Amino acid sequence: MDYKLKQCLDNVRKPARYTGGEYNSILKDPAAVDCRFALCFPELYEIAMSHLGSKILYGRLNAMENVWCERMYAPAADMEAEMRRVGLPLYGLESKDPASKFDIFGFSLQYELNYTTVLNMLDLAGIPKFSSERTELTPLVIAGGPCVYNVEPVVDFFDIIMVGEGEENLPALTELYIRAKKEGMDKQSFLKKAAKIEGVYVPSFYHVAYHEDGTIASVTPDEGIPAVVKKAVVKDLDAAYYPDRFIVPSTDIVFDRAMVELFRGCRRGCRFCQAGYTYRPIRAKSAKTLEAQAKKLAETTGYDEVSLSSLSSSDYPELESLCDGLISYCEPRHINLALPSLRADNFNLDLMENIQKVRKSGLTFAPEAGTQRLRDVINKNLYEEDLLNACAIAFAAGYNNVKLYFMMGLPTETDEDLAGIAAIVRDVIYTFRKNGKNKARGIKINVGVSTFVPKAQTPFQWVGQATREEVRRKQEILKEQLKIKNVSFNLHKSDSSFLEAVFARGDRRLSAVIYEAWKNGCNLDAWDENFKFDVWMQAFEHCGLDPEFYAYRSQPADEIFPWDHIFSGVDKSYLRGEYEEALKGIATPDCAHGCRNCGALKLSGGKRCDV
């Protein structure tokens, strides 16, 4: 095995992706454990190693004495070619043992365009791709992550889907697996027991019927199987497991720093944002817990940056006291404190200046839409004067670099809304000229414009995506309008956004399409250089399915969604009400102004959200 690996590494770029041996990686005696767990991330090393959720689960599983969790990531094209040439199977980064030595393969599904990479990793591991072909208890192939809130397009490949937060139910499932293995339990008996664990979805126990027009007629579970799978929720984050050390990579990764999680959930309720709904209810850690975790990670990793992470960090209720405590620790040790996900409507310059004493970064804001009308539709609850006021304060203090994020193709969007994007950019430039401390250095504005993708479990799950032709037309308008000095911009490709929408809204018939596309060379589709749109379209044609049926079609209120048997915590009736308010252009106040009764508190035992 080591000889074959060395042969591969001699002929690839970035061999450090594949060698393992990083500081703080965990080694165990395979003979002393009852379960070998492969934590699989269907992306390249530098993406996978940046994911906080994987760090938490890696530590949580390895905290179990009878379990050894190792990492498996997708190889780049050059490494894959070498692995296939010399006959090297997918292997654990820690032990270098082949996949055949492992019991459970747990995939993190973060993005719909990673689906063919799952199949490619299974193929490299020598594991049958379809769950129906894996009749024995081992290997067990499972999945979790944000895509599970509509996981139907890939259910044919997985034995079990973990819905919600895995700190509690993943160890419970692993313990059940160990017991089943010792008792000689068959796979079906194990799956029936597993289905009783909170947040465990066994797709083979659910049967889908369709109307003649292709819409879903019913989803029927087997006898004794719950009709709806409720996500697992960690009720107390202060008491929950959090790693006291991270693996320190031996090569550059995207987010190479220590991270502490301020809170889960988001009080804002942006109607396009899946995470804002599926991470509810809102639960915050105490400042005391966070300070201790940040200091411990700095000590055990040697990182010179600690990031305070959440969906909207400036909404953390104890932010100033937390930062005060951490700054006194970080500054003399030359550790930078990063605070991403700030909002313009509660921008605090004193706080920003205080935490950036070690290293100063630019400003990042996300207005999302170019006009107030459209921001009300999407429930952004942000006014342009909030943005310009935040910029004015920052420019006067010496900042001159701003990133602005927008979306296009949003429901009810007009060309006037698009023109508003360029108008905001010009207003920011004018604000700099009026207030900038360093006018001689000039201003730099980077504008990112992504294409709206309707996601499951959000108020906009009923909305069809703008057609590719319409998206391209709007992008041409933006290209012309954003030809402004000192402004750079980035637009997402319409073809990949279209495919993302297909799988975000699709049903389990799409598993055949994904398999066909993979067979014909699709892999690592999230990377532009690998994306083969024509091959995907041929796969849809081969399987007799129309991708536009999934991406473009707006659905009536009474239609059954492919994901209706998965409960994210927010009632469907609440989401529908938010959708109807959106069409009226009415914004909903955020949770800080009083509970919106979305239903999520049912998962936290009725405890009020931490906002």
PDB file of N, CA, C and O in Angstrom, residues 390-417:
ATOM      1  N   ALA A 390     -22.594  52.510   7.647  1.00  0.00           N
ATOM      2  CA  ALA A 390     -21.503  51.637   8.086  1.00  0.00           C
ATOM      3  C   ALA A 390     -20.239  51.913   7.271  1.00  0.00           C
ATOM      4  O   ALA A 390     -19.129  51.980   7.813  1.00  0.00           O
ATOM      5  N   CYS A 391     -20.405  52.087   5.956  1.00  0.00           N
ATOM      6  CA  CYS A 391     -19.256  52.370   5.091  1.00  0.00           C
ATOM      7  C   CYS A 391     -18.630  53.726   5.436  1.00  0.00           C
ATOM      8  O   CYS A 391     -17.398  53.867   5.480  1.00  0.00           O
ATOM      9  N   ALA A 392     -19.468  54.730   5.683  1.00  0.00           N
ATOM     10  CA  ALA A 392     -18.957  56.064   6.011  1.00  0.00           C
ATOM     11  C   ALA A 392     -18.097  56.020   7.269  1.00  0.00           C
ATOM     12  O   ALA A 392     -17.007  56.617   7.322  1.00  0.00           O
ATOM     13  N   ILE A 393     -18.574  55.327   8.289  1.00  0.00           N
ATOM     14  CA  ILE A 393     -17.828  55.214   9.543  1.00  0.00           C
ATOM     15  C   ILE A 393     -16.492  54.506   9.298  1.00  0.00           C
ATOM     16  O   ILE A 393     -15.435  54.935   9.782  1.00  0.00           O
ATOM     17  N   ALA A 394     -16.545  53.416   8.520  1.00  0.00           N
ATOM     18  CA  ALA A 394     -15.324  52.649   8.270  1.00  0.00           C
ATOM     19  C   ALA A 394     -14.341  53.421   7.394  1.00  0.00           C
ATOM     20  O   ALA A 394     -13.130  53.423   7.648  1.00  0.00           O
ATOM     21  N   PHE A 395     -14.842  54.093   6.364  1.00  0.00           N
ATOM     22  CA  PHE A 395     -13.958  54.870   5.483  1.00  0.00           C
ATOM     23  C   PHE A 395     -13.267  55.995   6.253  1.00  0.00           C
ATOM     24  O   PHE A 395     -12.088  56.277   6.044  1.00  0.00           O
ATOM     25  N   ALA A 396     -14.006  56.625   7.147  1.00  0.00           N
ATOM     26  CA  ALA A 396     -13.433  57.707   7.956  1.00  0.00           C
ATOM     27  C   ALA A 396     -12.338  57.188   8.877  1.00  0.00           C
ATOM     28  O   ALA A 396     -11.455  57.945   9.295  1.00  0.00           O
ATOM     29  N   ALA A 397     -12.391  55.914   9.187  1.00  0.00           N
ATOM     30  CA  ALA A 397     -11.371  55.311  10.048  1.00  0.00           C
ATOM     31  C   ALA A 397     -10.205  54.728   9.264  1.00  0.00           C
ATOM     32  O   ALA A 397      -9.279  54.163   9.858  1.00  0.00           O
ATOM     33  N   GLY A 398     -10.258  54.841   7.916  1.00  0.00           N
ATOM     34  CA  GLY A 398      -9.119  54.396   7.123  1.00  0.00           C
ATOM     35  C   GLY A 398      -9.352  53.174   6.265  1.00  0.00           C
ATOM     36  O   GLY A 398      -8.468  52.777   5.502  1.00  0.00           O
ATOM     37  N   TYR A 399     -10.525  52.554   6.346  1.00  0.00           N
ATOM     38  CA  TYR A 399     -10.817  51.412   5.477  1.00  0.00           C
ATOM     39  C   TYR A 399     -11.022  51.902   4.044  1.00  0.00           C
ATOM     40  O   TYR A 399     -11.586  52.971   3.804  1.00  0.00           O
ATOM     41  N   ASN A 400     -10.614  51.073   3.078  1.00  0.00           N
ATOM     42  CA  ASN A 400     -10.837  51.455   1.681  1.00  0.00           C
ATOM     43  C   ASN A 400     -11.083  50.253   0.772  1.00  0.00           C
ATOM     44  O   ASN A 400     -11.026  50.358  -0.444  1.00  0.00           O
ATOM     45  N   ASN A 401     -11.364  49.107   1.375  1.00  0.00           N
ATOM     46  CA  ASN A 401     -11.569  47.865   0.621  1.00  0.00           C
ATOM     47  C   ASN A 401     -12.888  47.245   1.062  1.00  0.00           C
ATOM     48  O   ASN A 401     -13.070  46.937   2.239  1.00  0.00           O
ATOM     49  N   VAL A 402     -13.827  47.082   0.118  1.00  0.00           N
ATOM     50  CA  VAL A 402     -15.162  46.593   0.465  1.00  0.00           C
ATOM     51  C   VAL A 402     -15.579  45.469  -0.474  1.00  0.00           C
ATOM     52  O   VAL A 402     -15.378  45.559  -1.697  1.00  0.00           O
ATOM     53  N   LYS A 403     -16.156  44.410   0.099  1.00  0.00           N
ATOM     54  CA  LYS A 403     -16.795  43.360  -0.694  1.00  0.00           C
ATOM     55  C   LYS A 403     -18.306  43.460  -0.489  1.00  0.00           C
ATOM     56  O   LYS A 403     -18.774  43.587   0.642  1.00  0.00           O
ATOM     57  N   LEU A 404     -19.041  43.399  -1.585  1.00  0.00           N
ATOM     58  CA  LEU A 404     -20.501  43.467  -1.535  1.00  0.00           C
ATOM     59  C   LEU A 404     -21.073  42.248  -2.238  1.00  0.00           C
ATOM     60  O   LEU A 404     -20.688  41.942  -3.382  1.00  0.00           O
ATOM     61  N   TYR A 405     -21.987  41.552  -1.561  1.00  0.00           N
ATOM     62  CA  TYR A 405     -22.588  40.356  -2.134  1.00  0.00           C
ATOM     63  C   TYR A 405     -24.062  40.583  -2.445  1.00  0.00           C
ATOM     64  O   TYR A 405     -24.814  41.079  -1.613  1.00  0.00           O
ATOM     65  N   PHE A 406     -24.456  40.186  -3.657  1.00  0.00           N
ATOM     66  CA  PHE A 406     -25.829  40.313  -4.113  1.00  0.00           C
ATOM     67  C   PHE A 406     -26.296  38.980  -4.708  1.00  0.00           C
ATOM     68  O   PHE A 406     -25.492  38.105  -5.019  1.00  0.00           O
ATOM     69  N   MET A 407     -27.615  38.878  -4.895  1.00  0.00           N
ATOM     70  CA  MET A 407     -28.185  37.768  -5.645  1.00  0.00           C
ATOM     71  C   MET A 407     -28.979  38.338  -6.808  1.00  0.00           C
ATOM     72  O   MET A 407     -29.500  39.451  -6.728  1.00  0.00           O
ATOM     73  N   MET A 408     -29.071  37.555  -7.874  1.00  0.00           N
ATOM     74  CA  MET A 408     -29.916  37.950  -8.997  1.00  0.00           C
ATOM     75  C   MET A 408     -30.858  36.788  -9.327  1.00  0.00           C
ATOM     76  O   MET A 408     -30.621  35.642  -8.925  1.00  0.00           O
ATOM     77  N   GLY A 409     -31.946  37.119 -10.044  1.00  0.00           N
ATOM     78  CA  GLY A 409     -32.935  36.092 -10.343  1.00  0.00           C
ATOM     79  C   GLY A 409     -33.873  35.830  -9.186  1.00  0.00           C
ATOM     80  O   GLY A 409     -34.564  34.808  -9.162  1.00  0.00           O
ATOM     81  N   LEU A 410     -33.907  36.740  -8.208  1.00  0.00           N
ATOM     82  CA  LEU A 410     -34.784  36.571  -7.045  1.00  0.00           C
ATOM     83  C   LEU A 410     -36.257  36.679  -7.448  1.00  0.00           C
ATOM     84  O   LEU A 410     -36.584  37.320  -8.460  1.00  0.00           O
ATOM     85  N   PRO A 411     -37.163  36.081  -6.702  1.00  0.00           N
ATOM     86  CA  PRO A 411     -38.586  36.175  -7.019  1.00  0.00           C
ATOM     87  C   PRO A 411     -39.043  37.631  -7.126  1.00  0.00           C
ATOM     88  O   PRO A 411     -38.660  38.462  -6.294  1.00  0.00           O
ATOM     89  N   THR A 412     -39.821  37.931  -8.150  1.00  0.00           N
ATOM     90  CA  THR A 412     -40.401  39.244  -8.482  1.00  0.00           C
ATOM     91  C   THR A 412     -39.364  40.242  -8.982  1.00  0.00           C
ATOM     92  O   THR A 412     -39.686  41.400  -9.201  1.00  0.00           O
ATOM     93  N   GLU A 413     -38.120  39.836  -9.195  1.00  0.00           N
ATOM     94  CA  GLU A 413     -37.068  40.770  -9.604  1.00  0.00           C
ATOM     95  C   GLU A 413     -37.363  41.393 -10.972  1.00  0.00           C
ATOM     96  O   GLU A 413     -37.831  40.716 -11.889  1.00  0.00           O
ATOM     97  N   THR A 414     -37.065  42.671 -11.106  1.00  0.00           N
ATOM     98  CA  THR A 414     -37.189  43.400 -12.365  1.00  0.00           C
ATOM     99  C   THR A 414     -35.832  43.956 -12.772  1.00  0.00           C
ATOM    100  O   THR A 414     -34.878  43.954 -11.978  1.00  0.00           O
ATOM    101  N   ASP A 415     -35.761  44.490 -13.981  1.00  0.00           N
ATOM    102  CA  ASP A 415     -34.515  45.125 -14.425  1.00  0.00           C
ATOM    103  C   ASP A 415     -34.183  46.344 -13.574  1.00  0.00           C
ATOM    104  O   ASP A 415     -33.011  46.702 -13.402  1.00  0.00           O
ATOM    105  N   GLU A 416     -35.204  46.981 -13.017  1.00  0.00           N
ATOM    106  CA  GLU A 416     -34.965  48.120 -12.129  1.00  0.00           C
ATOM    107  C   GLU A 416     -34.229  47.673 -10.866  1.00  0.00           C
ATOM    108  O   GLU A 416     -33.353  48.384 -10.350  1.00  0.00           O
ATOM    109  N   ASP A 417     -34.580  46.481 -10.370  1.00  0.00           N
ATOM    110  CA  ASP A 417     -33.873  45.947  -9.199  1.00  0.00           C
ATOM    111  C   ASP A 417     -32.414  45.669  -9.531  1.00  0.00           C
ATOM    112  O   ASP A 417     -31.515  45.894  -8.711  1.00  0.00           O
TER     113      ASP A 417
END
